[in-house]
mmCIF file of C-alpha atoms in Angstrom:
data_model
loop_
_atom_site.group_PDB
_atom_site.id
_atom_site.type_symbol
_atom_site.label_atom_id
_atom_site.label_comp_id
_atom_site.label_asym_id
_atom_site.label_seq_id
_atom_site.Cartn_x
_atom_site.Cartn_y
_atom_site.Cartn_z
ATOM 1 C CA MET A 324 81.934 -161.039 226.709
ATOM 2 C CA THR A 325 81.003 -160.694 223.028
ATOM 3 C CA LYS A 326 83.933 -159.975 220.725
ATOM 4 C CA THR A 327 83.837 -156.584 219.026
ATOM 5 C CA TYR A 328 85.756 -155.327 216.013
ATOM 6 C CA THR A 329 87.299 -151.904 215.502
ATOM 7 C CA ILE A 330 88.382 -150.934 211.994
ATOM 8 C CA CYS A 331 90.580 -147.815 211.998
ATOM 9 C CA VAL A 332 91.089 -145.744 208.863
ATOM 10 C CA ASN A 333 93.948 -143.237 209.076
ATOM 11 C CA GLY A 334 95.301 -140.810 206.527
ATOM 12 C CA PRO A 335 95.667 -137.158 205.595
ATOM 13 C CA GLY A 336 92.755 -134.801 205.008
ATOM 14 C CA SER A 337 90.838 -134.971 201.719
ATOM 15 C CA SER A 338 92.284 -138.395 200.903
ATOM 16 C CA GLY A 339 88.790 -139.839 200.510
ATOM 17 C CA LYS A 340 89.188 -141.949 203.628
ATOM 18 C CA SER A 341 85.961 -140.739 205.244
ATOM 19 C CA SER A 342 83.717 -141.699 202.312
ATOM 20 C CA ALA A 343 85.474 -145.042 201.906
ATOM 21 C CA ALA A 344 85.361 -145.776 205.643
ATOM 22 C CA TYR A 345 81.660 -144.917 205.801
ATOM 23 C CA GLU A 346 80.871 -147.283 202.925
ATOM 24 C CA VAL A 347 82.877 -150.050 204.591
ATOM 25 C CA SER A 348 80.779 -149.544 207.726
ATOM 26 C CA LEU A 349 77.601 -149.975 205.671
ATOM 27 C CA CYS A 350 78.896 -153.198 204.122
ATOM 28 C CA LEU A 351 79.788 -154.567 207.564
ATOM 29 C CA LYS A 352 76.715 -153.140 209.326
ATOM 30 C CA PHE A 353 79.072 -151.463 211.791
ATOM 31 C CA ALA A 354 78.713 -148.104 213.509
ATOM 32 C CA PHE A 355 80.732 -145.257 211.998
ATOM 33 C CA LEU A 356 82.479 -142.223 213.439
ATOM 34 C CA SER A 357 84.644 -139.606 211.771
ATOM 35 C CA THR A 358 86.870 -138.153 214.486
ATOM 36 C CA GLY A 359 87.524 -135.211 212.176
ATOM 37 C CA ASN A 360 83.826 -134.342 212.388
ATOM 38 C CA VAL A 361 84.058 -134.391 216.179
ATOM 39 C CA TYR A 362 87.018 -132.006 216.257
ATOM 40 C CA ARG A 363 85.459 -129.701 213.663
ATOM 41 C CA ALA A 364 82.115 -129.672 215.491
ATOM 42 C CA TYR A 365 83.644 -128.373 218.704
ATOM 43 C CA THR A 366 85.782 -125.890 216.774
ATOM 44 C CA TRP A 367 82.560 -124.686 215.140
ATOM 45 C CA ALA A 368 81.016 -124.315 218.609
ATOM 46 C CA LEU A 369 83.895 -122.131 219.767
ATOM 47 C CA GLN A 370 83.600 -120.012 216.627
ATOM 48 C CA LYS A 371 79.891 -119.504 217.241
ATOM 49 C CA ASN A 372 80.831 -118.043 220.611
ATOM 50 C CA ASN A 373 83.373 -115.723 218.993
ATOM 51 C CA ILE A 374 86.321 -117.357 220.713
ATOM 52 C CA ILE A 375 89.526 -116.146 219.074
ATOM 53 C CA LYS A 376 92.122 -116.788 221.761
ATOM 54 C CA TYR A 377 91.851 -120.382 222.916
ATOM 55 C CA ASN A 378 91.918 -119.996 226.679
ATOM 56 C CA LYS A 379 91.649 -123.485 228.182
ATOM 57 C CA ASN A 380 89.078 -122.831 230.930
ATOM 58 C CA GLN A 381 86.900 -120.571 228.785
ATOM 59 C CA CYS A 382 86.872 -123.048 225.907
ATOM 60 C CA LEU A 383 86.104 -126.055 228.093
ATOM 61 C CA GLU A 384 83.153 -124.257 229.700
ATOM 62 C CA ILE A 385 81.699 -123.592 226.251
ATOM 63 C CA MET A 386 82.418 -127.104 224.959
ATOM 64 C CA LYS A 387 80.552 -128.626 227.918
ATOM 65 C CA GLN A 388 77.411 -126.786 226.810
ATOM 66 C CA TYR A 389 77.325 -128.473 223.387
ATOM 67 C CA ASN A 390 75.895 -131.928 222.776
ATOM 68 C CA PHE A 391 76.353 -133.196 219.238
ATOM 69 C CA GLU A 392 74.861 -136.340 217.760
ATOM 70 C CA PHE A 393 77.019 -138.189 215.252
ATOM 71 C CA ILE A 394 75.011 -140.437 212.924
ATOM 72 C CA GLY A 395 76.842 -141.757 209.882
ATOM 73 C CA LYS A 396 78.356 -138.772 208.099
ATOM 74 C CA SER A 397 75.814 -136.392 209.656
ATOM 75 C CA VAL A 398 76.452 -134.175 212.666
ATOM 76 C CA PHE A 399 73.359 -132.977 214.492
ATOM 77 C CA TYR A 400 73.072 -130.045 216.839
ATOM 78 C CA ASN A 401 69.626 -129.142 218.186
ATOM 79 C CA GLY A 402 68.078 -131.430 215.580
ATOM 80 C CA GLU A 403 69.832 -129.740 212.644
ATOM 81 C CA ASP A 404 72.473 -131.438 210.511
ATOM 82 C CA ILE A 405 75.499 -129.122 210.503
ATOM 83 C CA ALA A 406 77.791 -131.419 208.477
ATOM 84 C CA ASN A 407 77.967 -128.903 205.626
ATOM 85 C CA ASP A 408 78.674 -126.047 208.028
ATOM 86 C CA ILE A 409 81.768 -127.779 209.401
ATOM 87 C CA GLY A 410 83.087 -129.057 206.065
ATOM 88 C CA TYR A 411 85.132 -126.046 204.975
ATOM 89 C CA GLU A 412 88.916 -126.332 204.799
ATOM 90 C CA GLU A 413 89.336 -123.088 206.771
ATOM 91 C CA LEU A 414 87.517 -124.631 209.749
ATOM 92 C CA ALA A 415 89.526 -127.844 209.380
ATOM 93 C CA ILE A 416 92.750 -125.830 209.676
ATOM 94 C CA LYS A 417 91.496 -124.169 212.873
ATOM 95 C CA ALA A 418 90.531 -127.573 214.225
ATOM 96 C CA ALA A 419 94.036 -128.821 213.389
ATOM 97 C CA HIS A 420 95.495 -125.970 215.449
ATOM 98 C CA LEU A 421 93.258 -126.856 218.397
ATOM 99 C CA ALA A 422 94.094 -130.542 218.059
ATOM 100 C CA GLN A 423 97.634 -129.675 219.148
ATOM 101 C CA LYS A 424 96.337 -128.790 222.623
ATOM 102 C CA SER A 425 96.217 -131.673 225.117
ATOM 103 C CA TRP A 426 93.178 -130.325 227.008
ATOM 104 C CA TYR A 427 91.185 -130.167 223.775
ATOM 105 C CA ARG A 428 92.067 -133.734 222.761
ATOM 106 C CA ASP A 429 91.497 -135.042 226.290
ATOM 107 C CA PHE A 430 88.013 -133.524 226.462
ATOM 108 C CA ILE A 431 86.983 -134.985 223.106
ATOM 109 C CA ASN A 432 88.523 -138.425 223.693
ATOM 110 C CA LYS A 433 87.066 -138.753 227.195
ATOM 111 C CA ASN A 434 83.620 -137.275 226.607
ATOM 112 C CA VAL A 435 82.838 -138.091 222.981
ATOM 113 C CA ILE A 436 84.998 -140.591 221.110
ATOM 114 C CA GLY A 437 85.694 -142.962 224.020
ATOM 115 C CA PRO A 438 82.040 -143.408 225.041
ATOM 116 C CA PHE A 439 80.899 -143.603 221.401
ATOM 117 C CA ILE A 440 83.152 -146.524 220.425
ATOM 118 C CA LYS A 441 82.826 -148.507 223.655
ATOM 119 C CA ASN A 442 81.573 -152.101 223.298
ATOM 120 C CA LYS A 443 80.492 -151.860 219.672
ATOM 121 C CA ASN A 444 81.588 -152.917 216.216
ATOM 122 C CA ILE A 445 82.773 -149.727 214.561
ATOM 123 C CA VAL A 446 84.658 -148.191 211.681
ATOM 124 C CA LEU A 447 86.620 -145.240 213.056
ATOM 125 C CA GLU A 448 88.108 -142.673 210.682
ATOM 126 C CA GLY A 449 90.592 -139.884 211.354
ATOM 127 C CA ARG A 450 94.204 -139.190 212.295
ATOM 128 C CA GLY A 451 96.282 -140.465 215.205
ATOM 129 C CA LEU A 452 93.658 -143.076 216.071
ATOM 130 C CA ARG A 453 96.004 -145.220 218.156
ATOM 131 C CA GLU A 454 95.562 -142.599 220.845
ATOM 132 C CA VAL A 455 92.057 -143.997 221.461
ATOM 133 C CA VAL A 456 92.422 -147.485 219.930
ATOM 134 C CA PRO A 457 95.942 -148.827 220.639
ATOM 135 C CA GLU A 458 95.187 -152.245 219.130
ATOM 136 C CA PRO A 459 92.579 -152.045 216.348
ATOM 137 C CA SER A 460 91.285 -155.166 214.642
ATOM 138 C CA VAL A 461 92.408 -153.839 211.247
ATOM 139 C CA GLU A 462 94.104 -150.532 210.539
ATOM 140 C CA PHE A 463 94.345 -148.799 207.174
ATOM 141 C CA TYR A 464 96.365 -145.830 205.972
ATOM 142 C CA ILE A 465 94.735 -144.164 202.968
ATOM 143 C CA LYS A 466 97.104 -141.920 201.078
ATOM 144 C CA SER A 467 96.877 -139.802 197.961
ATOM 145 C CA THR A 468 98.861 -137.049 196.239
ATOM 146 C CA ILE A 469 98.126 -133.478 197.316
ATOM 147 C CA PHE A 470 96.999 -132.654 193.783
ATOM 148 C CA ALA A 471 94.499 -135.534 193.737
ATOM 149 C CA ARG A 472 93.239 -134.500 197.173
ATOM 150 C CA ALA A 473 92.830 -130.861 196.102
ATOM 151 C CA GLN A 474 90.849 -131.989 193.049
ATOM 152 C CA ARG A 475 88.670 -134.179 195.265
ATOM 153 C CA ARG A 476 88.026 -131.307 197.690
ATOM 154 C CA LEU A 477 87.134 -128.906 194.854
ATOM 155 C CA ARG A 478 84.598 -131.394 193.453
ATOM 156 C CA GLN A 479 83.159 -131.730 196.949
ATOM 157 C CA TYR A 480 82.803 -127.950 197.274
ATOM 158 C CA VAL A 481 80.989 -127.737 193.936
ATOM 159 C CA LYS A 482 78.624 -130.577 194.857
ATOM 160 C CA ARG A 483 78.012 -129.642 198.490
ATOM 161 C CA TYR A 484 78.085 -125.860 198.442
ATOM 162 C CA GLY A 485 77.487 -124.952 194.815
ATOM 163 C CA VAL A 486 80.757 -123.006 194.571
ATOM 164 C CA ASN A 487 82.729 -122.920 191.322
ATOM 165 C CA GLN A 488 86.338 -122.440 190.272
ATOM 166 C CA HIS A 489 85.850 -118.664 190.187
ATOM 167 C CA GLN A 490 84.906 -118.637 193.880
ATOM 168 C CA VAL A 491 87.600 -121.015 195.103
ATOM 169 C CA SER A 492 90.660 -122.078 193.121
ATOM 170 C CA LEU A 493 92.390 -125.430 192.972
ATOM 171 C CA ASN A 494 95.637 -123.678 193.903
ATOM 172 C CA THR A 495 94.070 -122.197 197.062
ATOM 173 C CA ILE A 496 92.785 -125.587 198.167
ATOM 174 C CA TYR A 497 96.173 -127.161 197.374
ATOM 175 C CA LYS A 498 97.923 -124.684 199.676
ATOM 176 C CA GLN A 499 95.316 -125.192 202.424
ATOM 177 C CA ILE A 500 95.843 -128.957 202.318
ATOM 178 C CA GLU A 501 99.623 -128.502 202.454
ATOM 179 C CA ARG A 502 99.216 -126.305 205.517
ATOM 180 C CA ARG A 503 96.923 -128.780 207.281
ATOM 181 C CA ASP A 504 99.285 -131.666 206.504
ATOM 182 C CA SER A 505 102.099 -129.723 208.138
ATOM 183 C CA LEU A 506 100.013 -129.072 211.248
ATOM 184 C CA ASP A 507 98.867 -132.694 211.501
ATOM 185 C CA MET A 508 102.296 -134.237 210.958
ATOM 186 C CA LYS A 509 104.319 -131.879 213.140
ATOM 187 C CA ARG A 510 102.117 -131.772 216.235
ATOM 188 C CA LYS A 511 103.531 -133.451 219.328
ATOM 189 C CA LEU A 512 100.302 -135.202 220.318
ATOM 190 C CA SER A 513 99.290 -138.138 218.095
ATOM 191 C CA PRO A 514 100.775 -136.766 214.866
ATOM 192 C CA LEU A 515 99.625 -138.031 211.500
ATOM 193 C CA LYS A 516 102.048 -140.758 210.427
ATOM 194 C CA PHE A 517 102.255 -144.255 209.044
ATOM 195 C CA GLU A 518 102.620 -146.901 211.749
ATOM 196 C CA PRO A 519 103.826 -150.507 211.422
ATOM 197 C CA GLY A 520 100.905 -152.846 210.842
ATOM 198 C CA MET A 521 98.820 -150.399 208.854
ATOM 199 C CA LYS A 522 97.520 -151.599 205.479
ATOM 200 C CA VAL A 523 98.405 -148.904 202.932
ATOM 201 C CA ILE A 524 96.091 -148.013 200.057
ATOM 202 C CA ASN A 525 97.079 -145.312 197.583
ATOM 203 C CA ASN A 526 93.877 -144.058 195.983
ATOM 204 C CA SER A 527 95.384 -141.253 193.876
ATOM 205 C CA MET A 528 94.434 -143.034 190.655
ATOM 206 C CA ILE A 529 91.550 -145.282 191.684
ATOM 207 C CA LYS A 530 87.880 -144.696 192.394
ATOM 208 C CA ARG A 531 86.263 -144.940 195.820
ATOM 209 C CA ILE A 532 84.518 -148.194 194.903
ATOM 210 C CA ASP A 533 87.918 -149.811 194.263
ATOM 211 C CA THR A 534 89.303 -148.461 197.543
ATOM 212 C CA VAL A 535 86.329 -149.938 199.402
ATOM 213 C CA LYS A 536 86.722 -153.310 197.699
ATOM 214 C CA ARG A 537 90.406 -153.462 198.647
ATOM 215 C CA MET A 538 89.609 -152.614 202.259
ATOM 216 C CA LEU A 539 86.872 -155.236 202.480
ATOM 217 C CA LYS A 540 89.130 -157.906 201.003
ATOM 218 C CA VAL A 541 91.737 -157.202 203.686
ATOM 219 C CA ILE A 542 89.080 -157.388 206.417
ATOM 220 C CA HIS A 543 87.558 -160.576 204.993
ATOM 221 C CA LYS A 544 90.951 -162.265 204.795
ATOM 222 C CA LYS A 545 91.666 -161.593 208.461
ATOM 223 C CA TYR A 546 88.117 -162.100 209.755
ATOM 224 C CA PRO A 547 86.252 -164.463 207.404
ATOM 225 C CA GLU A 548 83.542 -164.847 210.046
ATOM 226 C CA LEU A 549 82.312 -161.301 209.419
ATOM 227 C CA ASP A 550 79.250 -161.018 207.212
ATOM 228 C CA ILE A 551 79.996 -158.557 204.412
ATOM 229 C CA ASN A 552 77.180 -157.199 202.267
ATOM 230 C CA TRP A 553 79.042 -156.760 198.978
ATOM 231 C CA LYS A 554 75.909 -155.351 197.344
ATOM 232 C CA LYS A 555 76.380 -152.176 199.407
ATOM 233 C CA VAL A 556 79.668 -151.392 197.668
ATOM 234 C CA GLY A 557 79.254 -148.262 195.568
ATOM 235 C CA THR A 558 75.802 -147.395 196.918
ATOM 236 C CA SER A 559 76.605 -144.612 199.390
ATOM 237 C CA LYS A 560 76.500 -140.940 198.363
#
């Protein structure tokens, strides 16, 4: 059986781990999946059906009706990329609430993430990834200060949605990130936390290109047989 590699990138929301992980996947020519996008996509589906109280059976029936396609950082539903629609912090907080429910995680792990990562070289990004990959080839923990993460999220909002500081404040985003951190770290099922063996990168004061370079150097040191396209560093949007 051909050997496959799984690179896991953990860390809190808005730490820049998704963009860095995606660029690493391009340099390695690996598949990429953001588990956060998966959770937010199904939360978005429940919202579209006006589900307020998360009744297990009702939610699962709705979730079974939705087939999403995850390609790079894009999320397609009925041929339309909804990545921007699921990128808001408010939706991420709702997804974090749902992620505390075992039936929700079980459905996503069994029907989406598990099949997606099977028998392929992949860079997987998210939180609590050991739930689906107990023994990754390399595992990173990307951390950053809440202030740096709030600044990063505000820049993303301006670029992606055209909003400005009068429409959404840095302080509001800061508080939203604090709230999501609390939900992610305190949940009983696969909480966000540093685990032994993870390679820590603090990107509070460094650019994405430097984060990517550090990650690739760690991967190359452990698996020198992997072909890394260094020219791809810094090329993704």
